Amino acid sequence: MWSVCWLPVLTQLLLLRFLVAQPVSPIRVFVVPHSHMDVGWIYTVQESLRAYAANVYTTVVEQLMLQKQRRFIAVEQEYFRLWWDGIASYRQKRQVRHLLATRRLEFVIGGQVMHDETVAHFDDQILQLTEGHGFLYETFGIRPRFSWQIDSFGASATTPTLFALAGFHAHVISRIDYALKDTMQNSQGLQFVWRGSPTLSAQQEIFTHVLDQYNYCSCLPSQGFNWDGTAVFPNSPPDRVFHPKSVPITWNNINYYVSLLVDNVKERATWFRTPHLLWPWGCDKQFFNASLQFSNMDPLLDFINSNSSKLGISVEYATLADYFEAVQAHNASWRVHTHGDFLPYSSDPFQAWTGFYASRSGLKALARRASALLYAGESMFTRYMWPAPHQHLDPAWALKQLQRLRWAVSEVQHHDAITGTQSPKVRDMHEENLSSGMQGVQELMASIPWGQPGQGLGPGSVSLCADQEPVGHSAVVYNPLAWTVTTIVTLTVGFSRVSVTDESGQQVAAQIQESKKTQSAYDLHVLTTIPGLSYRYYSIRSTEGTQEETNQLGASLARTSNFGRKKKTPARPRDRHLIHVENDCYTVFLDRDTNLLHSIWERGSNRTVQVTQEFMEYHANADLKYGFVSDNFVFMPIDSAKRPWNSVGMQIVAGKLMTEIRQYFYRWVGDRNHTYAIYSRLAHVPLAQGAELLCRRIEQEYRVGPLELNREAILRTSTSLHNKQVLHSDNNGYQMQRRVFQKYSSNGIARNYYPMAQSAFIEDGRSRLVLLSKQAHGVSSQENGQVEVMLHRRLWNNFDWALDYDLTLNDTSTVYPVLWLLLGPQSLTTRLRQRCGLALQHAPVVLLRELNDLYEPVLLVINKGPGQLPPREVWSRKCWALTRGFGANVGPSVPEGHRGKAKADLRRVLLRLHHLYEEGEDPVLSQPVRVNLQAVLQGLGSVGAVEERSLTGTWDGNTLHRWSWRTQEPPHHRGLGAPGSGPCLGILATP
């Protein structure tokens, strides 16, 4: 960088070459002011709000009001909502409304956050989008039409489909593989029409713009356009004086800035097909002093426009609406990109952003549990409200509990939250918000059947008669799914002799065994069958005998067989000593010489598949002097994975209801404590009892950690399936993507990792092995017949910046991920995969209370449950959910002048249905379905009206019109068959 004093001379010379240029038509440059404000990354939300975020909105509103030509786009809603509700004055609120009405301020995306696109589930992406859209519509009567998804670490094919269903005209992304972006730039391919769903195809296509190599920041190599300085933490300076990053513009140096901008514009213009250029102006934590920003940029734009014919460009402040309107009017014909995604993301050959798929595994698990609890709480509350609520529960209090958890679950979908890429204090913020919100919803759910709001839930709850010793527990088990579920629920109790009875006093099949996690405690497994959106009641009491002693149907005692530790040296194949565990669907063979899984026989296909599972670890470099390092974001292993264990112990806990295989992995032969464990369960329930989903899955839970430093732990499953290193993994639990192993000259292990939000599978011509996950992980097929799942990471490096901000991921926790395995022919696993995945994500919720001899809780009976959905349909997120303000505030019935004032109409419910199967996935189940809503909702009262709504509920389906874009190939219209693709229905029910 040269000295500033030379700027006048140098810039005068640089400008000469532009003044002699005579372009045919100027490039029209749309300067889009923005501020990228992470909702938690290095700093907590409150720290960021105090240091800069509040000032962004305060100063931007002030500056936009001063000059009519100025513009600004606002993205995430969380900071804006905090500013609007707690900081903005009445005058500032009036100014915001005026700026929106005159199109000088524009909300883009409009969700609570800029969500992650890799490890977030599409249910939760819809949730956070609905949360933000509801606020915007009820407050301002506006609905975003453009996305700004510019910092998520890779681009999923789910996102463009969801945005199209929400009514968006165009979609903006940035972080895609560096080599692919170079290719697209050179071929003018950064703009295209994306058909994200193979089933919806052209019905829900969306015009997509990929930001070029400069991404979303305006920082150029020599100088930038960032005059408002650097945010100061923890609080902004009292005098609001910041030291600018860039040299302020004067008449002595303006020619330098002109040259810098014009050079940059003309370079970028060659990468696009129209004469319209989107030029993002802003970066992280910018515009907290908007006065400095605009007062420097205004004269620069004026100077350029006064010399437009000579310089060959014209410049203007713009919103995304301004830019895309110009592109759309150009009426070009665009290339079509089909349903493939842009994953994984690498910023250079040695920076594969695939490590975060497993970073902070504990937070990923908590976020998914919170989402599932919210789903259950919303449906249970809505069931309670229809057709008429009982009087003991205050709806306002109930909605407050749901809203707290909605906020927390929406917030954690941010691309630096559920990804695990944040600092420890931000992780703590998310965990605290999620836990607090979960507690409130648990209290709400417990208050519905027991009629006592605010009473505790779970084993630690307080008895209503505290002076009496508890003799057991009462349990309410709620099924949040819309079909009957037969499953086994597990409770931890303090006694080994147990009697379990249902609401009619009948004994229930149950099994008791020593707890695998807690000494002096017992795991109680209870078989239950629960209709959709309904609950069952059970009484669990300590008794004097077991089933064998009393000859009654009750809790049978499982028997444990112990097998000594075996070293990792395998025996010769001919000398295998196998033992087996079986149910009506599988026979699992275990090798007594290694205590490892050996093979699985699947009854339906009568095929035995060799299956071995073991834990492995990738080692990571800690010193930058010796090469690249793994961190929160990046996966950069030194070499292939190594075995971290020396011996394996095993127990088989066999009972009448289920058998559990416990395998313990020890680092060293003499270790007393194991580092890893696999707990595998097979249920002994006949298929004839409607328990197909229960029989055909092998449930596995893992214990992982604490890890040694700079280790990245995987579960590697090696099989005899000839998959040729082809893997299928899901996009956000929405649709599957085919992943072919790519040969790279460097970093090939990391660059062949993909996100698994919910499921993955490998297959050959005869069988398929499906993995269903309760949380997000990284997944890969590094060798033929192999699938490996990254479960946990612990890293440290000496990168000064990472150390300064505590971003080295030194995670010392122990985690307990869960996978379900399905094995069988393609036709069978296709039929089961989606329903099993939902059964895992939305398992029955168990609400516990203590019992004693003097008190038996009174169970309030709520109305009859709804009808069952067809096997191809499912309630999606917000099924039976009262969204924020939906009804009186987020519906067409709200008078224009009363937005933000009316109260929610609890008779109005936003319901989403989606089809579980892709077009062509199954010859029968993929067919369109007719749903009789009156029959399905028969237990909830009469249906007064049905309105088709957009995905987030803010558009009437009859009035929603999206732009059409000319394409280079004819559209292929297809039906509504994709998962999550069905329209959003607003149902107005009259009790």
mmCIF file of N, CA, C and O in Angstrom, residues 641-669:
data_model
loop_
_atom_site.group_PDB
_atom_site.id
_atom_site.type_symbol
_atom_site.label_atom_id
_atom_site.label_comp_id
_atom_site.label_asym_id
_atom_site.label_seq_id
_atom_site.Cartn_x
_atom_site.Cartn_y
_atom_site.Cartn_z
ATOM 1 N N ALA A 641 -7.846 -41.992 8.721
ATOM 2 C CA ALA A 641 -8.289 -42.180 10.102
ATOM 3 C C ALA A 641 -7.575 -43.366 10.761
ATOM 4 O O ALA A 641 -7.241 -44.355 10.107
ATOM 5 N N LYS A 642 -7.370 -43.251 12.087
ATOM 6 C CA LYS A 642 -6.685 -44.280 12.871
ATOM 7 C C LYS A 642 -7.630 -44.829 13.932
ATOM 8 O O LYS A 642 -8.524 -44.151 14.414
ATOM 9 N N ARG A 643 -7.373 -46.104 14.316
ATOM 10 C CA ARG A 643 -8.148 -46.685 15.410
ATOM 11 C C ARG A 643 -7.687 -46.100 16.734
ATOM 12 O O ARG A 643 -6.503 -46.190 17.071
ATOM 13 N N PRO A 644 -8.599 -45.551 17.521
ATOM 14 C CA PRO A 644 -8.208 -44.977 18.807
ATOM 15 C C PRO A 644 -8.385 -45.926 19.972
ATOM 16 O O PRO A 644 -8.225 -45.533 21.120
ATOM 17 N N TRP A 645 -8.760 -47.171 19.705
ATOM 18 C CA TRP A 645 -9.054 -48.105 20.786
ATOM 19 C C TRP A 645 -8.149 -49.330 20.673
ATOM 20 O O TRP A 645 -7.673 -49.687 19.611
ATOM 21 N N ASN A 646 -7.960 -49.965 21.828
ATOM 22 C CA ASN A 646 -7.092 -51.132 21.900
ATOM 23 C C ASN A 646 -7.867 -52.409 22.181
ATOM 24 O O ASN A 646 -7.443 -53.500 21.796
ATOM 25 N N SER A 647 -9.010 -52.275 22.862
ATOM 26 C CA SER A 647 -9.801 -53.462 23.193
ATOM 27 C C SER A 647 -11.271 -53.088 23.268
ATOM 28 O O SER A 647 -11.631 -51.921 23.422
ATOM 29 N N VAL A 648 -12.118 -54.140 23.166
ATOM 30 C CA VAL A 648 -13.569 -53.941 23.168
ATOM 31 C C VAL A 648 -14.206 -54.932 24.133
ATOM 32 O O VAL A 648 -13.933 -56.135 24.070
ATOM 33 N N GLY A 649 -15.040 -54.405 25.028
ATOM 34 C CA GLY A 649 -15.846 -55.248 25.898
ATOM 35 C C GLY A 649 -17.284 -55.268 25.415
ATOM 36 O O GLY A 649 -17.714 -54.384 24.663
ATOM 37 N N MET A 650 -18.041 -56.275 25.855
ATOM 38 C CA MET A 650 -19.417 -56.379 25.356
ATOM 39 C C MET A 650 -20.333 -56.972 26.412
ATOM 40 O O MET A 650 -19.937 -57.844 27.191
ATOM 41 N N GLN A 651 -21.573 -56.474 26.434
ATOM 42 C CA GLN A 651 -22.668 -57.047 27.214
ATOM 43 C C GLN A 651 -23.863 -57.223 26.288
ATOM 44 O O GLN A 651 -24.087 -56.405 25.389
ATOM 45 N N ILE A 652 -24.619 -58.282 26.515
ATOM 46 C CA ILE A 652 -25.891 -58.456 25.825
ATOM 47 C C ILE A 652 -26.975 -58.520 26.888
ATOM 48 O O ILE A 652 -26.959 -59.413 27.749
ATOM 49 N N VAL A 653 -27.876 -57.543 26.873
ATOM 50 C CA VAL A 653 -28.959 -57.456 27.842
ATOM 51 C C VAL A 653 -30.225 -57.929 27.134
ATOM 52 O O VAL A 653 -30.801 -57.208 26.311
ATOM 53 N N ALA A 654 -30.636 -59.161 27.400
ATOM 54 C CA ALA A 654 -31.728 -59.808 26.663
ATOM 55 C C ALA A 654 -32.999 -59.819 27.498
ATOM 56 O O ALA A 654 -32.987 -60.195 28.675
ATOM 57 N N GLY A 655 -34.089 -59.394 26.892
ATOM 58 C CA GLY A 655 -35.382 -59.409 27.557
ATOM 59 C C GLY A 655 -36.479 -59.799 26.602
ATOM 60 O O GLY A 655 -36.254 -60.010 25.406
ATOM 61 N N LYS A 656 -37.709 -59.877 27.127
ATOM 62 C CA LYS A 656 -38.840 -60.274 26.299
ATOM 63 C C LYS A 656 -39.284 -59.158 25.351
ATOM 64 O O LYS A 656 -39.807 -59.435 24.274
ATOM 65 N N LEU A 657 -39.088 -57.919 25.753
ATOM 66 C CA LEU A 657 -39.540 -56.786 24.947
ATOM 67 C C LEU A 657 -38.481 -56.332 23.952
ATOM 68 O O LEU A 657 -38.807 -55.949 22.825
ATOM 69 N N MET A 658 -37.234 -56.368 24.357
ATOM 70 C CA MET A 658 -36.143 -55.924 23.503
ATOM 71 C C MET A 658 -34.829 -56.503 24.012
ATOM 72 O O MET A 658 -34.715 -56.945 25.160
ATOM 73 N N THR A 659 -33.824 -56.521 23.116
ATOM 74 C CA THR A 659 -32.467 -56.917 23.492
ATOM 75 C C THR A 659 -31.531 -55.770 23.152
ATOM 76 O O THR A 659 -31.620 -55.172 22.070
ATOM 77 N N GLU A 660 -30.637 -55.483 24.085
ATOM 78 C CA GLU A 660 -29.674 -54.396 23.892
ATOM 79 C C GLU A 660 -28.265 -54.968 23.877
ATOM 80 O O GLU A 660 -27.886 -55.746 24.765
ATOM 81 N N ILE A 661 -27.490 -54.592 22.867
ATOM 82 C CA ILE A 661 -26.092 -54.987 22.743
ATOM 83 C C ILE A 661 -25.247 -53.783 23.128
ATOM 84 O O ILE A 661 -25.372 -52.710 22.529
ATOM 85 N N ARG A 662 -24.387 -53.964 24.123
ATOM 86 C CA ARG A 662 -23.546 -52.862 24.604
ATOM 87 C C ARG A 662 -22.091 -53.181 24.309
ATOM 88 O O ARG A 662 -21.550 -54.155 24.836
ATOM 89 N N GLN A 663 -21.457 -52.368 23.483
ATOM 90 C CA GLN A 663 -20.048 -52.549 23.131
ATOM 91 C C GLN A 663 -19.263 -51.362 23.657
ATOM 92 O O GLN A 663 -19.602 -50.208 23.383
ATOM 93 N N TYR A 664 -18.187 -51.657 24.407
ATOM 94 C CA TYR A 664 -17.387 -50.621 25.048
ATOM 95 C C TYR A 664 -15.978 -50.626 24.456
ATOM 96 O O TYR A 664 -15.315 -51.664 24.440
ATOM 97 N N PHE A 665 -15.524 -49.462 24.000
ATOM 98 C CA PHE A 665 -14.223 -49.335 23.345
ATOM 99 C C PHE A 665 -13.255 -48.611 24.284
ATOM 100 O O PHE A 665 -13.523 -47.476 24.703
ATOM 101 N N TYR A 666 -12.117 -49.280 24.564
ATOM 102 C CA TYR A 666 -11.119 -48.743 25.501
ATOM 103 C C TYR A 666 -9.858 -48.359 24.737
ATOM 104 O O TYR A 666 -9.390 -49.104 23.864
ATOM 105 N N ARG A 667 -9.306 -47.195 25.089
ATOM 106 C CA ARG A 667 -8.086 -46.742 24.413
ATOM 107 C C ARG A 667 -6.928 -47.689 24.716
ATOM 108 O O ARG A 667 -6.139 -48.023 23.838
ATOM 109 N N TRP A 668 -6.814 -48.105 25.980
ATOM 110 C CA TRP A 668 -5.715 -48.975 26.387
ATOM 111 C C TRP A 668 -6.285 -50.167 27.144
ATOM 112 O O TRP A 668 -7.356 -50.083 27.759
ATOM 113 N N VAL A 669 -5.563 -51.234 27.106
ATOM 114 C CA VAL A 669 -6.050 -52.483 27.696
ATOM 115 C C VAL A 669 -6.377 -52.304 29.173
ATOM 116 O O VAL A 669 -7.368 -52.830 29.680
#
